[in-house]
Amino acid sequence: MTVVIIYIRIHFKVSSWNDAAKLMSVAVSHDISIRLLVCHTANPSALFQSEPDPFSVMARVILDHAFELVEISPTEDTIVEGEEFGTARIMSVLEAHIWPNMKPKDLGQNKLTHLKLDGIKTSDDKHHLYKPSSLSNKINKINLNDNEHSDLSEHDEDEFEDLLKHLPIMRKEIASLNPTDRYNMAEKITCKIWRAIGGSEEEIDGLHSDSS
């Protein structure tokens, strides 16, 4: 199963929207299974100024491409009671689809779920193309500002986009590892994503960080 996440910058400019629309069309043509359009706060009135109902126009375009809009920091009038939004929604999608052979394990009050391997079979004589240490170094080289956990700045957005760009490659490499190494690498990537979208350190306490 393939996941694509398109991130629109905070400013939500017309040019950014046009670029996102092109990428959404590409996702449709490649029959991507899971599609997310992520932004800090949607501002449809800036995109469709001549329309009486800008939000409906924007929503129709997104739905026509079978994408889901996820706002990192939605306004109160766009929050639907009982539905996830922001980082929680992104993490739910990633946990459910990025690593399909893993399932979440409840950690009590810890809001971030732990990833547990489920039924992965490996062979000791199987040749792995990627060593855990090599993949770990690749993950660590993704330049994320782990000490900043406030709202996404323009620099944070660049780092977040960089991480998303590397996800398909890392997913293929993780598939070649043994269960223990795959488990550790999945945790490491989860921590990277969590920090990139502004999550607090308390939420990932106990997981493998990029320094382990």
PDB file of C-alpha atoms in Angstrom:
ATOM      1  CA  MET A   1       0.000   0.000   0.000  1.00  0.00           C
ATOM      2  CA  THR A   2       1.365   3.400  -1.011  1.00  0.00           C
ATOM      3  CA  VAL A   3       0.921   6.666   0.873  1.00  0.00           C
ATOM      4  CA  VAL A   4       1.412  10.176  -0.505  1.00  0.00           C
ATOM      5  CA  ILE A   5       1.395  13.316   1.648  1.00  0.00           C
ATOM      6  CA  ILE A   6       1.353  16.722  -0.041  1.00  0.00           C
ATOM      7  CA  TYR A   7       2.221  19.614   2.258  1.00  0.00           C
ATOM      8  CA  ILE A   8       1.085  23.158   1.428  1.00  0.00           C
ATOM      9  CA  ARG A   9       3.023  25.945   3.105  1.00  0.00           C
ATOM     10  CA  ILE A  10       1.526  28.042   5.870  1.00  0.00           C
ATOM     11  CA  HIS A  11       0.854  31.002   3.566  1.00  0.00           C
ATOM     12  CA  PHE A  12      -1.480  28.884   1.413  1.00  0.00           C
ATOM     13  CA  LYS A  13      -0.671  30.943  -1.666  1.00  0.00           C
ATOM     14  CA  VAL A  14      -2.363  30.396  -5.011  1.00  0.00           C
ATOM     15  CA  SER A  15       0.920  29.157  -6.480  1.00  0.00           C
ATOM     16  CA  SER A  16       1.244  26.587  -3.691  1.00  0.00           C
ATOM     17  CA  TRP A  17      -2.316  25.432  -4.278  1.00  0.00           C
ATOM     18  CA  ASN A  18      -1.695  25.086  -8.019  1.00  0.00           C
ATOM     19  CA  ASP A  19       1.407  22.992  -7.353  1.00  0.00           C
ATOM     20  CA  ALA A  20      -0.556  20.825  -4.936  1.00  0.00           C
ATOM     21  CA  ALA A  21      -3.327  20.342  -7.504  1.00  0.00           C
ATOM     22  CA  LYS A  22      -0.782  19.082 -10.036  1.00  0.00           C
ATOM     23  CA  LEU A  23       0.660  16.655  -7.493  1.00  0.00           C
ATOM     24  CA  MET A  24      -2.816  15.432  -6.592  1.00  0.00           C
ATOM     25  CA  SER A  25      -3.419  14.655 -10.264  1.00  0.00           C
ATOM     26  CA  VAL A  26      -0.154  12.716 -10.377  1.00  0.00           C
ATOM     27  CA  ALA A  27      -1.246  10.707  -7.330  1.00  0.00           C
ATOM     28  CA  VAL A  28      -4.510   9.866  -9.093  1.00  0.00           C
ATOM     29  CA  SER A  29      -2.723   8.767 -12.268  1.00  0.00           C
ATOM     30  CA  HIS A  30      -0.471   6.463 -10.235  1.00  0.00           C
ATOM     31  CA  ASP A  31      -3.415   5.051  -8.291  1.00  0.00           C
ATOM     32  CA  ILE A  32      -1.940   5.940  -4.884  1.00  0.00           C
ATOM     33  CA  SER A  33      -3.936   4.226  -2.148  1.00  0.00           C
ATOM     34  CA  ILE A  34      -3.668   6.717   0.726  1.00  0.00           C
ATOM     35  CA  ARG A  35      -3.666  10.450  -0.069  1.00  0.00           C
ATOM     36  CA  LEU A  36      -3.277  13.324   2.383  1.00  0.00           C
ATOM     37  CA  LEU A  37      -3.210  17.048   1.663  1.00  0.00           C
ATOM     38  CA  VAL A  38      -1.654  18.732   4.701  1.00  0.00           C
ATOM     39  CA  CYS A  39      -1.553  22.427   5.558  1.00  0.00           C
ATOM     40  CA  HIS A  40      -1.109  24.508   8.696  1.00  0.00           C
ATOM     41  CA  THR A  41      -4.469  26.305   8.442  1.00  0.00           C
ATOM     42  CA  ALA A  42      -6.676  26.204   5.365  1.00  0.00           C
ATOM     43  CA  ASN A  43      -7.480  29.597   3.861  1.00  0.00           C
ATOM     44  CA  PRO A  44      -9.767  28.905   0.887  1.00  0.00           C
ATOM     45  CA  SER A  45     -10.922  32.529   0.644  1.00  0.00           C
ATOM     46  CA  ALA A  46      -7.390  33.462  -0.462  1.00  0.00           C
ATOM     47  CA  LEU A  47      -7.546  30.885  -3.248  1.00  0.00           C
ATOM     48  CA  PHE A  48     -11.052  31.413  -4.593  1.00  0.00           C
ATOM     49  CA  GLN A  49     -11.803  35.065  -3.960  1.00  0.00           C
ATOM     50  CA  SER A  50     -14.565  35.305  -6.557  1.00  0.00           C
ATOM     51  CA  GLU A  51     -16.472  32.283  -5.263  1.00  0.00           C
ATOM     52  CA  PRO A  52     -19.404  32.747  -2.840  1.00  0.00           C
ATOM     53  CA  ASP A  53     -18.400  29.599  -0.950  1.00  0.00           C
ATOM     54  CA  PRO A  54     -14.600  29.195  -1.258  1.00  0.00           C
ATOM     55  CA  PHE A  55     -14.390  26.288   1.189  1.00  0.00           C
ATOM     56  CA  SER A  56     -16.866  24.193  -0.811  1.00  0.00           C
ATOM     57  CA  VAL A  57     -14.894  24.827  -3.996  1.00  0.00           C
ATOM     58  CA  MET A  58     -11.636  23.799  -2.329  1.00  0.00           C
ATOM     59  CA  ALA A  59     -13.242  20.747  -0.721  1.00  0.00           C
ATOM     60  CA  ARG A  60     -14.705  19.626  -4.044  1.00  0.00           C
ATOM     61  CA  VAL A  61     -11.299  19.735  -5.748  1.00  0.00           C
ATOM     62  CA  ILE A  62      -9.712  17.765  -2.913  1.00  0.00           C
ATOM     63  CA  LEU A  63     -12.472  15.150  -2.866  1.00  0.00           C
ATOM     64  CA  ASP A  64     -12.444  14.828  -6.660  1.00  0.00           C
ATOM     65  CA  HIS A  65      -8.826  13.704  -6.301  1.00  0.00           C
ATOM     66  CA  ALA A  66      -9.764  11.365  -3.416  1.00  0.00           C
ATOM     67  CA  PHE A  67      -7.514  13.243  -0.989  1.00  0.00           C
ATOM     68  CA  GLU A  68      -8.112  13.974   2.676  1.00  0.00           C
ATOM     69  CA  LEU A  69      -7.424  17.495   3.948  1.00  0.00           C
ATOM     70  CA  VAL A  70      -5.536  17.576   7.256  1.00  0.00           C
ATOM     71  CA  GLU A  71      -4.993  20.916   8.992  1.00  0.00           C
ATOM     72  CA  ILE A  72      -2.186  21.074  11.551  1.00  0.00           C
ATOM     73  CA  SER A  73      -3.867  23.980  13.328  1.00  0.00           C
ATOM     74  CA  PRO A  74      -7.496  24.254  12.164  1.00  0.00           C
ATOM     75  CA  THR A  75      -9.819  27.075  13.163  1.00  0.00           C
ATOM     76  CA  GLU A  76     -12.585  26.295  15.636  1.00  0.00           C
ATOM     77  CA  ASP A  77     -15.300  26.397  12.984  1.00  0.00           C
ATOM     78  CA  THR A  78     -13.607  23.682  10.902  1.00  0.00           C
ATOM     79  CA  ILE A  79     -13.061  21.229  13.767  1.00  0.00           C
ATOM     80  CA  VAL A  80     -15.542  18.354  13.703  1.00  0.00           C
ATOM     81  CA  GLU A  81     -16.302  16.965  17.145  1.00  0.00           C
ATOM     82  CA  GLY A  82     -15.006  13.434  17.625  1.00  0.00           C
ATOM     83  CA  GLU A  83     -12.754  13.490  14.558  1.00  0.00           C
ATOM     84  CA  GLU A  84      -8.950  13.578  14.629  1.00  0.00           C
ATOM     85  CA  PHE A  85      -7.069  16.478  13.107  1.00  0.00           C
ATOM     86  CA  GLY A  86      -3.526  17.802  12.902  1.00  0.00           C
ATOM     87  CA  THR A  87      -0.618  15.678  14.019  1.00  0.00           C
ATOM     88  CA  ALA A  88      -2.863  13.031  15.575  1.00  0.00           C
ATOM     89  CA  ARG A  89      -4.545  12.346  12.241  1.00  0.00           C
ATOM     90  CA  ILE A  90      -1.252  12.200  10.343  1.00  0.00           C
ATOM     91  CA  MET A  91       0.219   9.772  12.862  1.00  0.00           C
ATOM     92  CA  SER A  92      -2.878   7.561  12.681  1.00  0.00           C
ATOM     93  CA  VAL A  93      -2.556   7.299   8.912  1.00  0.00           C
ATOM     94  CA  LEU A  94       1.188   6.624   9.047  1.00  0.00           C
ATOM     95  CA  GLU A  95       0.830   3.964  11.733  1.00  0.00           C
ATOM     96  CA  ALA A  96      -1.958   2.249   9.814  1.00  0.00           C
ATOM     97  CA  HIS A  97      -0.455   2.332   6.335  1.00  0.00           C
ATOM     98  CA  ILE A  98       3.281   3.105   6.213  1.00  0.00           C
ATOM     99  CA  TRP A  99       4.140  -0.143   8.020  1.00  0.00           C
ATOM    100  CA  PRO A 100       1.231  -2.497   7.198  1.00  0.00           C
ATOM    101  CA  ASN A 101       2.786  -5.458   9.025  1.00  0.00           C
ATOM    102  CA  MET A 102       2.863  -3.566  12.297  1.00  0.00           C
ATOM    103  CA  LYS A 103       0.072  -2.772  14.697  1.00  0.00           C
ATOM    104  CA  PRO A 104      -0.241  -0.109  17.407  1.00  0.00           C
ATOM    105  CA  LYS A 105       0.190  -1.090  21.039  1.00  0.00           C
ATOM    106  CA  ASP A 106      -1.433   1.078  23.701  1.00  0.00           C
ATOM    107  CA  LEU A 107       1.015   2.766  26.057  1.00  0.00           C
ATOM    108  CA  GLY A 108      -1.553   3.950  28.581  1.00  0.00           C
ATOM    109  CA  GLN A 109      -1.493   7.726  28.920  1.00  0.00           C
ATOM    110  CA  ASN A 110       1.139   8.106  26.224  1.00  0.00           C
ATOM    111  CA  LYS A 111      -0.771   9.570  23.280  1.00  0.00           C
ATOM    112  CA  LEU A 112       1.696   8.281  20.716  1.00  0.00           C
ATOM    113  CA  THR A 113       1.263   4.565  20.051  1.00  0.00           C
ATOM    114  CA  HIS A 114       4.084   2.088  20.096  1.00  0.00           C
ATOM    115  CA  LEU A 115       4.698   0.053  16.957  1.00  0.00           C
ATOM    116  CA  LYS A 116       4.633  -3.699  17.391  1.00  0.00           C
ATOM    117  CA  LEU A 117       5.543  -6.246  14.756  1.00  0.00           C
ATOM    118  CA  ASP A 118       2.762  -8.599  13.735  1.00  0.00           C
ATOM    119  CA  GLY A 119       3.477 -11.866  11.986  1.00  0.00           C
ATOM    120  CA  ILE A 120       6.622 -10.908  10.061  1.00  0.00           C
ATOM    121  CA  LYS A 121       8.560 -13.945   8.858  1.00  0.00           C
ATOM    122  CA  THR A 122      12.234 -13.735   8.048  1.00  0.00           C
ATOM    123  CA  SER A 123      14.973 -16.162   7.057  1.00  0.00           C
ATOM    124  CA  ASP A 124      18.392 -16.143   8.706  1.00  0.00           C
ATOM    125  CA  ASP A 125      20.080 -16.886   5.392  1.00  0.00           C
ATOM    126  CA  LYS A 126      18.316 -14.033   3.589  1.00  0.00           C
ATOM    127  CA  HIS A 127      20.720 -11.443   2.213  1.00  0.00           C
ATOM    128  CA  HIS A 128      19.806  -7.941   3.390  1.00  0.00           C
ATOM    129  CA  LEU A 129      20.829  -5.132   1.066  1.00  0.00           C
ATOM    130  CA  TYR A 130      20.739  -2.530   3.842  1.00  0.00           C
ATOM    131  CA  LYS A 131      22.498  -2.806   7.170  1.00  0.00           C
ATOM    132  CA  PRO A 132      20.691  -1.289  10.187  1.00  0.00           C
ATOM    133  CA  SER A 133      23.611   1.032  10.918  1.00  0.00           C
ATOM    134  CA  SER A 134      23.601   2.323   7.344  1.00  0.00           C
ATOM    135  CA  LEU A 135      19.869   2.988   7.334  1.00  0.00           C
ATOM    136  CA  SER A 136      20.105   4.608  10.761  1.00  0.00           C
ATOM    137  CA  ASN A 137      22.716   7.005   9.430  1.00  0.00           C
ATOM    138  CA  LYS A 138      20.470   7.897   6.508  1.00  0.00           C
ATOM    139  CA  ILE A 139      17.603   8.676   8.862  1.00  0.00           C
ATOM    140  CA  ASN A 140      19.847  10.771  11.094  1.00  0.00           C
ATOM    141  CA  LYS A 141      21.080  12.777   8.102  1.00  0.00           C
ATOM    142  CA  ILE A 142      17.578  14.101   7.512  1.00  0.00           C
ATOM    143  CA  ASN A 143      18.057  17.584   8.903  1.00  0.00           C
ATOM    144  CA  LEU A 144      15.277  18.048  11.435  1.00  0.00           C
ATOM    145  CA  ASN A 145      15.372  20.610  14.215  1.00  0.00           C
ATOM    146  CA  ASP A 146      14.638  18.257  17.120  1.00  0.00           C
ATOM    147  CA  ASN A 147      14.899  21.015  19.725  1.00  0.00           C
ATOM    148  CA  GLU A 148      12.058  23.106  18.315  1.00  0.00           C
ATOM    149  CA  HIS A 149       8.533  21.940  19.067  1.00  0.00           C
ATOM    150  CA  SER A 150       6.433  25.042  18.503  1.00  0.00           C
ATOM    151  CA  ASP A 151       4.281  25.857  15.466  1.00  0.00           C
ATOM    152  CA  LEU A 152       5.896  25.026  12.154  1.00  0.00           C
ATOM    153  CA  SER A 153       8.195  27.777  10.900  1.00  0.00           C
ATOM    154  CA  GLU A 154       9.222  28.056   7.261  1.00  0.00           C
ATOM    155  CA  HIS A 155      12.430  26.186   8.142  1.00  0.00           C
ATOM    156  CA  ASP A 156      10.423  23.438   9.858  1.00  0.00           C
ATOM    157  CA  GLU A 157       8.245  23.106   6.765  1.00  0.00           C
ATOM    158  CA  ASP A 158      11.305  22.506   4.585  1.00  0.00           C
ATOM    159  CA  GLU A 159      12.496  19.817   6.997  1.00  0.00           C
ATOM    160  CA  PHE A 160       9.059  18.195   7.095  1.00  0.00           C
ATOM    161  CA  GLU A 161       8.900  18.104   3.298  1.00  0.00           C
ATOM    162  CA  ASP A 162      12.403  16.605   3.205  1.00  0.00           C
ATOM    163  CA  LEU A 163      11.356  13.832   5.570  1.00  0.00           C
ATOM    164  CA  LEU A 164       8.243  13.004   3.557  1.00  0.00           C
ATOM    165  CA  LYS A 165      10.347  12.866   0.395  1.00  0.00           C
ATOM    166  CA  HIS A 166      12.549  10.173   1.949  1.00  0.00           C
ATOM    167  CA  LEU A 167       9.705   8.001   3.322  1.00  0.00           C
ATOM    168  CA  PRO A 168       9.168   5.784   0.226  1.00  0.00           C
ATOM    169  CA  ILE A 169      12.887   4.963   0.053  1.00  0.00           C
ATOM    170  CA  MET A 170      13.157   4.288   3.780  1.00  0.00           C
ATOM    171  CA  ARG A 171      10.081   2.059   3.658  1.00  0.00           C
ATOM    172  CA  LYS A 172      11.695  -0.177   1.028  1.00  0.00           C
ATOM    173  CA  GLU A 173      14.929  -0.354   2.989  1.00  0.00           C
ATOM    174  CA  ILE A 174      13.154  -1.188   6.243  1.00  0.00           C
ATOM    175  CA  ALA A 175      11.398  -4.108   4.549  1.00  0.00           C
ATOM    176  CA  SER A 176      14.772  -5.831   4.077  1.00  0.00           C
ATOM    177  CA  LEU A 177      15.673  -5.777   7.786  1.00  0.00           C
ATOM    178  CA  ASN A 178      15.079  -8.444  10.395  1.00  0.00           C
ATOM    179  CA  PRO A 179      12.122  -7.945  12.798  1.00  0.00           C
ATOM    180  CA  THR A 180      14.148  -6.355  15.615  1.00  0.00           C
ATOM    181  CA  ASP A 181      15.961  -3.875  13.383  1.00  0.00           C
ATOM    182  CA  ARG A 182      12.778  -3.108  11.486  1.00  0.00           C
ATOM    183  CA  TYR A 183      11.028  -2.372  14.766  1.00  0.00           C
ATOM    184  CA  ASN A 184      13.798  -0.011  15.901  1.00  0.00           C
ATOM    185  CA  MET A 185      13.952   1.817  12.582  1.00  0.00           C
ATOM    186  CA  ALA A 186      10.183   2.285  12.534  1.00  0.00           C
ATOM    187  CA  GLU A 187      10.391   3.888  15.980  1.00  0.00           C
ATOM    188  CA  LYS A 188      13.249   6.110  14.841  1.00  0.00           C
ATOM    189  CA  ILE A 189      11.281   7.371  11.831  1.00  0.00           C
ATOM    190  CA  THR A 190       8.196   7.870  13.983  1.00  0.00           C
ATOM    191  CA  CYS A 191      10.212  10.102  16.315  1.00  0.00           C
ATOM    192  CA  LYS A 192      11.519  12.085  13.350  1.00  0.00           C
ATOM    193  CA  ILE A 193       8.031  12.639  11.978  1.00  0.00           C
ATOM    194  CA  TRP A 194       6.645  13.533  15.401  1.00  0.00           C
ATOM    195  CA  ARG A 195       9.304  16.187  15.972  1.00  0.00           C
ATOM    196  CA  ALA A 196       8.997  17.508  12.431  1.00  0.00           C
ATOM    197  CA  ILE A 197       5.321  18.290  12.950  1.00  0.00           C
ATOM    198  CA  GLY A 198       5.880  19.920  16.330  1.00  0.00           C
ATOM    199  CA  GLY A 199       5.117  17.067  18.731  1.00  0.00           C
ATOM    200  CA  SER A 200       6.459  17.257  22.283  1.00  0.00           C
ATOM    201  CA  GLU A 201       9.214  15.024  23.652  1.00  0.00           C
ATOM    202  CA  GLU A 202       6.877  13.721  26.365  1.00  0.00           C
ATOM    203  CA  GLU A 203       4.727  12.029  23.742  1.00  0.00           C
ATOM    204  CA  ILE A 204       7.618   9.912  22.431  1.00  0.00           C
ATOM    205  CA  ASP A 205       9.287   9.166  25.745  1.00  0.00           C
ATOM    206  CA  GLY A 206      10.537   5.582  25.681  1.00  0.00           C
ATOM    207  CA  LEU A 207      10.758   5.237  21.910  1.00  0.00           C
ATOM    208  CA  HIS A 208      14.046   4.918  20.026  1.00  0.00           C
ATOM    209  CA  SER A 209      15.215   8.414  19.162  1.00  0.00           C
ATOM    210  CA  ASP A 210      17.650   9.414  16.462  1.00  0.00           C
ATOM    211  CA  SER A 211      20.428   9.413  19.033  1.00  0.00           C
ATOM    212  CA  SER A 212      19.985   5.787  20.060  1.00  0.00           C
TER     213      SER A 212
END
